[in-house]
Coordinates of C-alpha atoms and ligand atoms in Angstrom, one line a residue:
M1116 CA 103.2 103.6 56.3
S1117 CA 101.3 101.8 59.2
L1118 CA 98.1 103.6 60.1
L1119 CA 98.0 101.4 63.2
H1120 CA 101.0 103.3 64.4
T1121 CA 99.7 106.8 63.8
P1122 CA 98.4 108.9 66.7
F1123 CA 94.6 109.1 67.5
F1124 CA 93.2 112.3 68.9
L1125 CA 90.0 112.1 71.0
K1126 CA 89.1 115.3 72.8
S1127 CA 92.3 116.5 74.5
V1128 CA 93.8 113.0 74.6
T1129 CA 96.4 111.8 72.1
L1130 CA 97.1 108.1 71.8
R1131 CA 100.5 107.4 70.4
N1132 CA 99.0 104.6 68.3
R1133 CA 95.7 102.9 67.5
I1134 CA 96.4 100.0 69.9
G1135 CA 94.5 99.7 73.2
I1136 CA 94.6 97.0 75.8
S1137 CA 91.0 95.8 76.3
P1138 CA 89.7 95.8 79.8
M1139 CA 90.3 92.4 81.4
C1140 CA 89.3 91.5 85.0
Q1141 CA 92.3 90.3 87.0
Y1142 CA 90.2 89.2 90.0
N1143 CA 93.2 90.0 92.2
A1144 CA 91.9 92.9 94.4
A1145 CA 91.0 92.6 98.1
D1146 CA 88.0 94.8 98.9
G1147 CA 88.4 96.5 95.5
F1148 CA 91.9 97.8 96.1
A1149 CA 94.5 97.9 93.3
A1150 CA 97.9 96.6 94.4
D1151 CA 101.2 95.2 93.1
W1152 CA 99.6 92.8 90.6
H1153 CA 97.7 95.6 88.9
L1154 CA 100.8 97.9 88.8
V1155 CA 102.9 95.1 87.2
H1156 CA 100.2 93.8 84.9
Y1157 CA 99.0 97.1 83.5
G1158 CA 102.5 98.7 83.7
A1159 CA 104.0 95.9 81.6
R1160 CA 101.4 96.5 78.9
A1161 CA 102.0 100.2 78.9
A1162 CA 105.8 99.6 78.7
G1163 CA 105.0 97.2 75.9
G1164 CA 103.9 100.1 73.7
A1165 CA 100.1 100.3 73.8
G1166 CA 98.7 103.7 73.1
L1167 CA 95.9 103.1 75.6
V1168 CA 95.6 100.8 78.6
I1169 CA 92.0 100.4 79.9
L1170 CA 91.8 99.1 83.4
E1171 CA 89.4 96.2 84.0
A1172 CA 85.7 96.5 85.0
T1173 CA 86.0 98.6 88.2
A1174 CA 82.9 98.3 90.4
V1175 CA 81.0 101.5 91.2
E1176 CA 79.6 99.8 94.4
A1177 CA 80.6 96.6 96.2
R1178 CA 77.6 94.6 95.1
G1179 CA 78.4 95.6 91.5
R1180 CA 81.4 93.3 91.5
I1181 CA 81.4 90.1 89.5
T1182 CA 83.6 88.5 92.1
A1183 CA 85.1 89.4 95.4
G1184 CA 88.4 89.9 93.5
D1185 CA 87.2 92.7 91.3
L1186 CA 88.6 96.2 91.4
G1187 CA 86.4 98.9 92.9
I1188 CA 86.1 102.6 93.1
W1189 CA 83.2 103.0 95.4
S1190 CA 85.4 104.5 98.1
D1191 CA 87.7 107.5 98.2
A1192 CA 90.3 105.1 99.7
H1193 CA 90.4 103.3 96.3
V1194 CA 91.7 106.3 94.5
E1195 CA 95.4 106.5 95.5
P1196 CA 96.3 102.8 94.7
L1197 CA 94.6 103.3 91.3
A1198 CA 96.5 106.6 90.9
R1199 CA 99.8 104.8 91.4
V1200 CA 99.0 102.5 88.5
N1201 CA 97.8 105.3 86.3
R1202 CA 100.9 107.4 87.0
F1203 CA 103.1 104.5 85.8
I1204 CA 101.0 103.9 82.7
K1205 CA 101.2 107.5 81.7
A1206 CA 104.9 107.7 82.4
Q1207 CA 105.4 104.9 79.8
G1208 CA 103.6 107.0 77.2
A1209 CA 100.2 105.3 77.2
A1210 CA 96.9 106.9 78.1
P1211 CA 95.4 105.6 81.3
G1212 CA 91.8 104.4 80.8
M1213 CA 89.3 102.8 83.2
Q1214 CA 86.0 100.9 82.7
I1215 CA 83.4 101.6 85.4
A1216 CA 81.0 98.8 85.9
H1217 CA 78.1 97.2 87.7
A1218 CA 77.7 93.4 87.3
G1219 CA 74.0 93.5 88.2
R1220 CA 72.4 90.0 88.0
K1221 CA 75.8 88.5 87.0
G1222 CA 77.4 89.5 90.2
S1223 CA 78.4 87.5 93.3
T1224 CA 80.3 84.7 91.7
A1225 CA 83.4 82.6 92.6
L1226 CA 86.7 83.3 90.9
P1227 CA 86.7 81.8 87.4
W1228 CA 89.6 79.5 88.3
K1229 CA 87.4 78.4 91.3
G1230 CA 84.6 77.5 88.9
G1231 CA 82.9 80.9 88.6
A1232 CA 79.6 79.6 90.1
H1233 CA 77.1 82.0 91.7
V1234 CA 77.7 82.6 95.5
A1235 CA 74.5 82.9 97.4
A1236 CA 74.0 86.1 99.3
N1237 CA 74.2 84.3 102.7
E1238 CA 77.4 82.5 101.8
P1239 CA 80.9 83.9 102.5
G1240 CA 82.0 86.2 99.6
G1241 CA 78.4 86.4 98.4
W1242 CA 75.9 89.3 98.3
E1243 CA 72.4 90.1 97.1
I1244 CA 72.3 90.6 93.3
I1245 CA 70.0 93.1 91.6
G1246 CA 68.7 93.7 88.1
P1247 CA 65.9 95.2 86.1
S1248 CA 63.7 92.1 86.6
P1249 CA 63.7 88.8 88.5
V1250 CA 65.2 87.0 85.5
A1251 CA 68.2 84.8 86.2
F1252 CA 71.2 84.7 83.9
G1253 CA 71.1 81.1 83.0
A1254 CA 68.3 79.4 84.9
S1255 CA 70.6 76.5 85.7
L1256 CA 72.7 78.9 87.9
G1257 CA 69.5 79.5 90.0
R1258 CA 70.4 83.1 90.8
V1259 CA 67.3 85.3 90.5
P1260 CA 68.2 89.0 91.0
R1261 CA 66.0 91.3 93.1
E1262 CA 64.0 93.6 90.9
M1263 CA 65.4 97.1 91.3
S1264 CA 63.2 99.8 92.7
L1265 CA 63.4 103.4 91.5
E1266 CA 65.4 104.1 94.6
D1267 CA 67.9 101.3 93.6
I1268 CA 68.1 102.8 90.1
R1269 CA 68.9 106.2 91.4
A1270 CA 71.4 104.9 93.9
V1271 CA 73.3 102.9 91.3
Q1272 CA 73.3 105.8 88.8
A1273 CA 74.7 108.1 91.6
A1274 CA 77.4 105.5 92.2
F1275 CA 78.4 105.7 88.5
V1276 CA 78.6 109.5 88.8
A1277 CA 80.7 109.3 92.0
A1278 CA 82.9 106.7 90.3
A1279 CA 83.6 109.1 87.4
K1280 CA 84.7 111.8 89.9
R1281 CA 87.0 109.4 91.7
A1282 CA 88.4 108.1 88.4
L1283 CA 89.4 111.7 87.5
A1284 CA 91.1 112.0 90.9
A1285 CA 92.9 108.7 90.2
G1286 CA 94.4 110.1 87.0
V1287 CA 92.1 108.4 84.5
E1288 CA 92.0 110.2 81.2
W1289 CA 89.8 107.8 79.2
L1290 CA 86.6 106.7 80.9
E1291 CA 84.5 103.8 79.7
V1292 CA 81.0 102.9 80.9
H1293 CA 80.5 99.1 80.8
A1294 CA 77.2 98.6 79.1
A1295 CA 78.0 95.2 77.6
H1296 CA 78.4 91.5 78.3
G1297 CA 75.1 91.1 80.2
Y1298 CA 76.0 93.3 83.1
L1299 CA 73.6 95.7 84.6
A1300 CA 73.3 98.4 81.9
H1301 CA 73.1 95.8 79.1
S1302 CA 70.5 93.8 81.1
F1303 CA 68.3 96.9 81.1
Y1304 CA 68.5 97.5 77.3
S1305 CA 68.1 93.8 76.3
P1306 CA 64.6 92.6 76.0
L1307 CA 65.8 89.2 77.1
S1308 CA 66.5 90.3 80.7
N1309 CA 64.3 93.4 81.1
R1310 CA 60.6 92.5 81.7
R1311 CA 59.7 95.8 83.5
A1312 CA 56.3 97.4 83.1
D1313 CA 57.4 100.9 84.2
N1314 CA 59.2 103.5 82.1
Y1315 CA 62.5 101.5 82.4
G1316 CA 61.1 98.6 80.5
G1317 CA 59.1 97.7 77.4
V1318 CA 59.8 99.8 74.4
F1319 CA 63.3 100.6 73.2
E1320 CA 63.4 104.2 74.7
N1321 CA 62.4 102.7 78.1
R1322 CA 65.0 99.9 78.0
I1323 CA 67.9 102.3 77.2
R1324 CA 66.7 104.8 79.8
F1325 CA 68.9 103.4 82.6
L1326 CA 72.0 103.7 80.4
M1327 CA 71.1 107.1 79.0
E1328 CA 70.4 108.6 82.4
T1329 CA 73.6 107.1 83.7
V1330 CA 75.6 108.5 80.8
A1331 CA 74.1 111.9 81.2
G1332 CA 75.1 112.0 84.9
V1333 CA 78.6 110.7 84.1
R1334 CA 79.1 113.1 81.2
A1335 CA 78.1 116.1 83.4
A1336 CA 80.7 115.0 86.1
W1337 CA 83.5 114.0 83.6
P1338 CA 85.5 116.9 82.1
G1339 CA 84.3 117.8 78.6
T1340 CA 88.0 117.8 77.5
L1341 CA 88.4 114.1 78.3
P1342 CA 87.0 111.2 76.3
L1343 CA 83.9 109.4 77.6
T1344 CA 83.2 106.0 75.9
A1345 CA 80.8 103.2 76.2
R1346 CA 81.3 99.5 75.7
I1347 CA 78.1 98.0 74.3
S1348 CA 77.1 94.5 73.2
A1349 CA 76.2 95.2 69.6
T1350 CA 74.0 92.1 69.5
D1351 CA 72.7 89.4 71.9
W1352 CA 73.3 86.9 69.1
A1353 CA 69.6 86.0 69.7
D1354 CA 67.6 87.7 67.0
A1355 CA 65.2 84.7 66.8
Q1356 CA 64.5 85.0 70.5
G1357 CA 63.8 88.7 70.3
G1358 CA 67.2 89.8 71.5
W1359 CA 69.1 93.1 71.1
T1360 CA 70.2 93.6 67.5
V1361 CA 72.8 95.5 65.6
E1362 CA 70.2 97.8 64.3
D1363 CA 69.2 98.6 67.9
S1364 CA 72.9 99.3 68.6
I1365 CA 73.1 101.8 65.7
D1366 CA 70.1 103.6 67.1
L1367 CA 71.6 103.5 70.6
A1368 CA 75.0 104.8 69.3
K1369 CA 73.3 107.8 67.7
R1370 CA 71.7 108.7 71.0
L1371 CA 74.9 108.1 73.0
K1372 CA 76.8 110.4 70.6
A1373 CA 74.1 113.1 71.1
A1374 CA 74.5 112.6 74.8
G1375 CA 78.3 113.4 74.6
V1376 CA 79.8 109.9 74.3
D1377 CA 82.9 110.2 72.1
L1378 CA 83.5 106.5 71.1
I1379 CA 81.7 103.2 71.1
D1380 CA 83.7 100.2 72.1
T1381 CA 81.9 97.5 70.1
S1382 CA 81.7 94.0 71.7
S1383 CA 78.8 91.5 71.8
G1384 CA 77.0 88.8 73.7
G1385 CA 76.8 88.1 77.4
C1386 CA 73.1 88.4 78.0
A1387 CA 71.8 85.2 76.5
H1388 CA 73.7 82.5 78.3
D1389 CA 72.9 79.9 75.6
A1390 CA 73.6 82.1 72.5
K1391 CA 75.7 80.5 69.8
I1392 CA 78.4 83.0 69.1
P1393 CA 80.3 82.5 65.8
A1394 CA 83.6 83.6 67.2
A1395 CA 86.3 84.0 64.6
P1396 CA 89.2 86.4 63.9
G1397 CA 87.9 89.9 64.1
Y1398 CA 84.3 88.7 64.2
Q1399 CA 83.0 91.8 66.0
A1400 CA 84.8 94.3 63.7
P1401 CA 81.8 94.5 61.3
F1402 CA 79.7 95.8 64.1
A1403 CA 82.2 98.6 64.8
E1404 CA 82.2 99.4 61.1
R1405 CA 78.4 99.7 60.9
I1406 CA 78.2 101.8 64.0
R1407 CA 81.1 104.0 62.8
R1408 CA 79.5 104.5 59.4
E1409 CA 75.8 104.7 60.3
A1410 CA 76.0 106.5 63.6
G1411 CA 78.9 108.7 62.7
I1412 CA 80.9 108.1 65.9
A1413 CA 84.4 106.8 66.5
T1414 CA 84.6 103.1 67.4
A1415 CA 87.0 100.6 68.9
A1416 CA 87.1 97.1 67.4
V1417 CA 87.7 94.1 69.7
G1418 CA 87.5 90.4 69.5
L1419 CA 90.1 87.8 68.3
I1420 CA 92.4 90.5 66.9
T1421 CA 95.8 88.9 67.2
G1422 CA 97.8 89.8 64.1
A1423 CA 99.6 93.0 63.1
A1424 CA 98.3 92.9 59.6
Q1425 CA 94.8 92.0 60.8
A1426 CA 94.8 95.1 63.1
E1427 CA 96.3 97.3 60.4
E1428 CA 93.5 96.3 57.9
I1429 CA 90.7 97.1 60.4
V1430 CA 92.0 100.6 60.8
R1431 CA 93.0 101.1 57.2
E1432 CA 89.5 99.9 56.0
G1433 CA 87.9 102.4 58.3
R1434 CA 86.1 99.7 60.3
A1435 CA 87.3 101.2 63.6
D1436 CA 89.5 104.1 64.8
I1437 CA 91.4 101.9 67.3
V1438 CA 91.7 98.2 68.0
L1439 CA 91.6 96.7 71.5
I1440 CA 93.7 93.7 72.2
G1441 CA 92.6 91.3 74.9
R1442 CA 94.0 87.8 75.3
E1443 CA 96.8 88.3 72.9
S1444 CA 98.2 91.0 75.2
L1445 CA 98.1 88.5 78.0
R1446 CA 100.2 86.2 75.9
D1447 CA 102.5 89.1 74.8
P1448 CA 102.6 92.4 76.6
N1449 CA 105.0 93.7 73.9
W1450 CA 102.6 93.0 71.1
P1451 CA 102.5 96.7 70.0
Q1452 CA 106.3 96.7 69.7
R1453 CA 106.2 93.5 67.7
A1454 CA 103.4 94.8 65.5
A1455 CA 105.4 97.9 64.8
R1456 CA 108.4 95.9 63.7
E1457 CA 106.2 93.7 61.5
L1458 CA 104.6 96.7 59.9
R1459 CA 107.9 98.5 59.5
A1460 CA 106.9 101.3 61.9
N1461 CA 109.1 102.7 64.5
A1462 CA 109.2 99.9 67.0
R1463 CA 112.2 101.4 68.8
A1464 CA 110.0 104.4 69.8
L1465 CA 107.8 102.0 71.7
V1466 CA 110.6 100.4 73.7
P1467 CA 111.6 101.8 77.1
E1468 CA 115.1 103.2 77.1
Q1469 CA 116.1 100.6 79.7
Y1470 CA 115.4 97.8 77.1
G1471 CA 116.9 99.6 74.1
R1472 CA 119.9 97.4 73.8
A1473 CA 117.6 94.4 73.3
W1474 CA 116.2 95.8 70.1
Ligands
FNR2380 C1 87.7 89.9 79.6 N1 86.8 90.8 79.0 C2 86.3 91.9 79.6 N2 85.5 92.8 79.0 C3 85.1 93.9 79.6 O1 84.4 94.7 79.0 N3 85.5 94.2 80.9 C4 86.3 93.3 81.6 O2 86.7 93.6 82.7 C5 86.7 92.1 81.0 N4 87.4 91.1 81.6 C6 87.9 90.1 81.0 C7 88.8 89.2 81.6 C8 89.4 88.2 80.9 C9 90.4 87.2 81.6 C10 89.1 88.0 79.5 C11 89.8 86.9 78.7 C12 88.3 88.8 78.9 C13 86.6 90.7 77.5 C14 87.8 91.3 76.8 O3 88.0 92.7 77.1 C15 87.7 91.2 75.3 O4 86.6 92.0 74.9 C16 87.5 89.8 74.8 O5 88.4 89.0 75.5 C17 87.7 89.7 73.3 O6 88.9 90.2 72.9 P1 90.2 89.2 72.7 O7 90.5 88.6 74.0 O8 89.7 88.1 71.7 O9 91.3 90.1 72.1
531_2381 C1 84.0 87.5 78.8 C2 82.9 87.9 78.0 C3 83.1 88.5 76.8 C4 82.0 88.8 76.0 C5 80.7 88.5 76.4 C6 80.5 87.9 77.6 C7 81.6 87.6 78.4 N1 83.9 88.0 80.2 C8 83.6 89.4 80.2 C9 84.2 90.1 81.4 C10 84.4 89.2 82.6 C11 85.1 88.0 82.3 C12 85.0 87.4 80.9 C13 83.6 91.4 81.7 O1 83.0 92.0 80.8 C14 83.7 92.1 83.0

């Protein structure tokens, strides 16, 4: 009996299986608007049998984008195009999720396939980047963010709250706050990027304050019946340099749980540009396991999960409640169906009627 292919219940949402599609930027939006690519891309993965499809980092304000191609939800006009995608995802039997995000000091960059370099504020497609402190991500990239004032902090937190309300209007049922990969919220809690002397910097409680206040605002705006999750970087992979550690993450997870977060999506890295990350199959699952056990909160495991048996073991061993598939789902949108067949679960149930004869 495949545990990977059993339902997962979180608040009022039921996932048909433990397989989610990890949020992955498509860099294909104009002014933040979802369009045909997003419908086809996310629709195909919902039709492919995933229990949950999490839309990519969706910027809460225009300057919160990584690139000019990022999705956004800073305007009411963004809602209907997103709702069109979410309606299709839901019609396929998957739960529509969304990650709301702010790139902070890692914003204003060229598309990855155009080199991904920083774009200066005064160049076309560039804008001023902001962060907790004037500390560049990767000195070589020469991009020093403007240190955020208290007004900036309040404005960005309000943008996250407004984004949550718009996400609800867009049919999102699973909302994830992006607090990983060196983006704004992570850059506040990591000592590597936060050098502030006010009560948003210094000791642990101060560095997590931006995230905790943002989560409190989002939780209050998001229906209590729907899941609210957070993606964190469990470690900066820079312990020797005084970076954020797994122990920090366990403490943070306990506080996020107390603040009403329902699941921790456990990734890592992104803040120390020169960190040596020992990437290997399922290399981040141990972080999900420790947080799940020691903070007593549901977790998602992500990172080089490509095989059905590998995913099954992560769930069966209680390392995480769900697995998120990233790049493998770009290679094979039908991965959940194939995993079901491999694990002798009901693959046919995951196949659209229109495609039934093929199976
Ligand atoms: C990503 N990743 C990512 N993560 C995130 O939190 N928000 C995002 O929008 C994106 N965007 C993105 C785009 C692309 C093209 C890739 C390849 C990755 C990270 C992704 O969700 C996942 O955590 C990692 O890729 C590791 O999982 P896999 O790909 O090894 O399964
Ligand atoms: C990949 C990445 C994964 C883990 C740590 C740092 C970087 N990124 C992350 C993405 C954008 C593109 C690729 C986001 O989190 C938005």
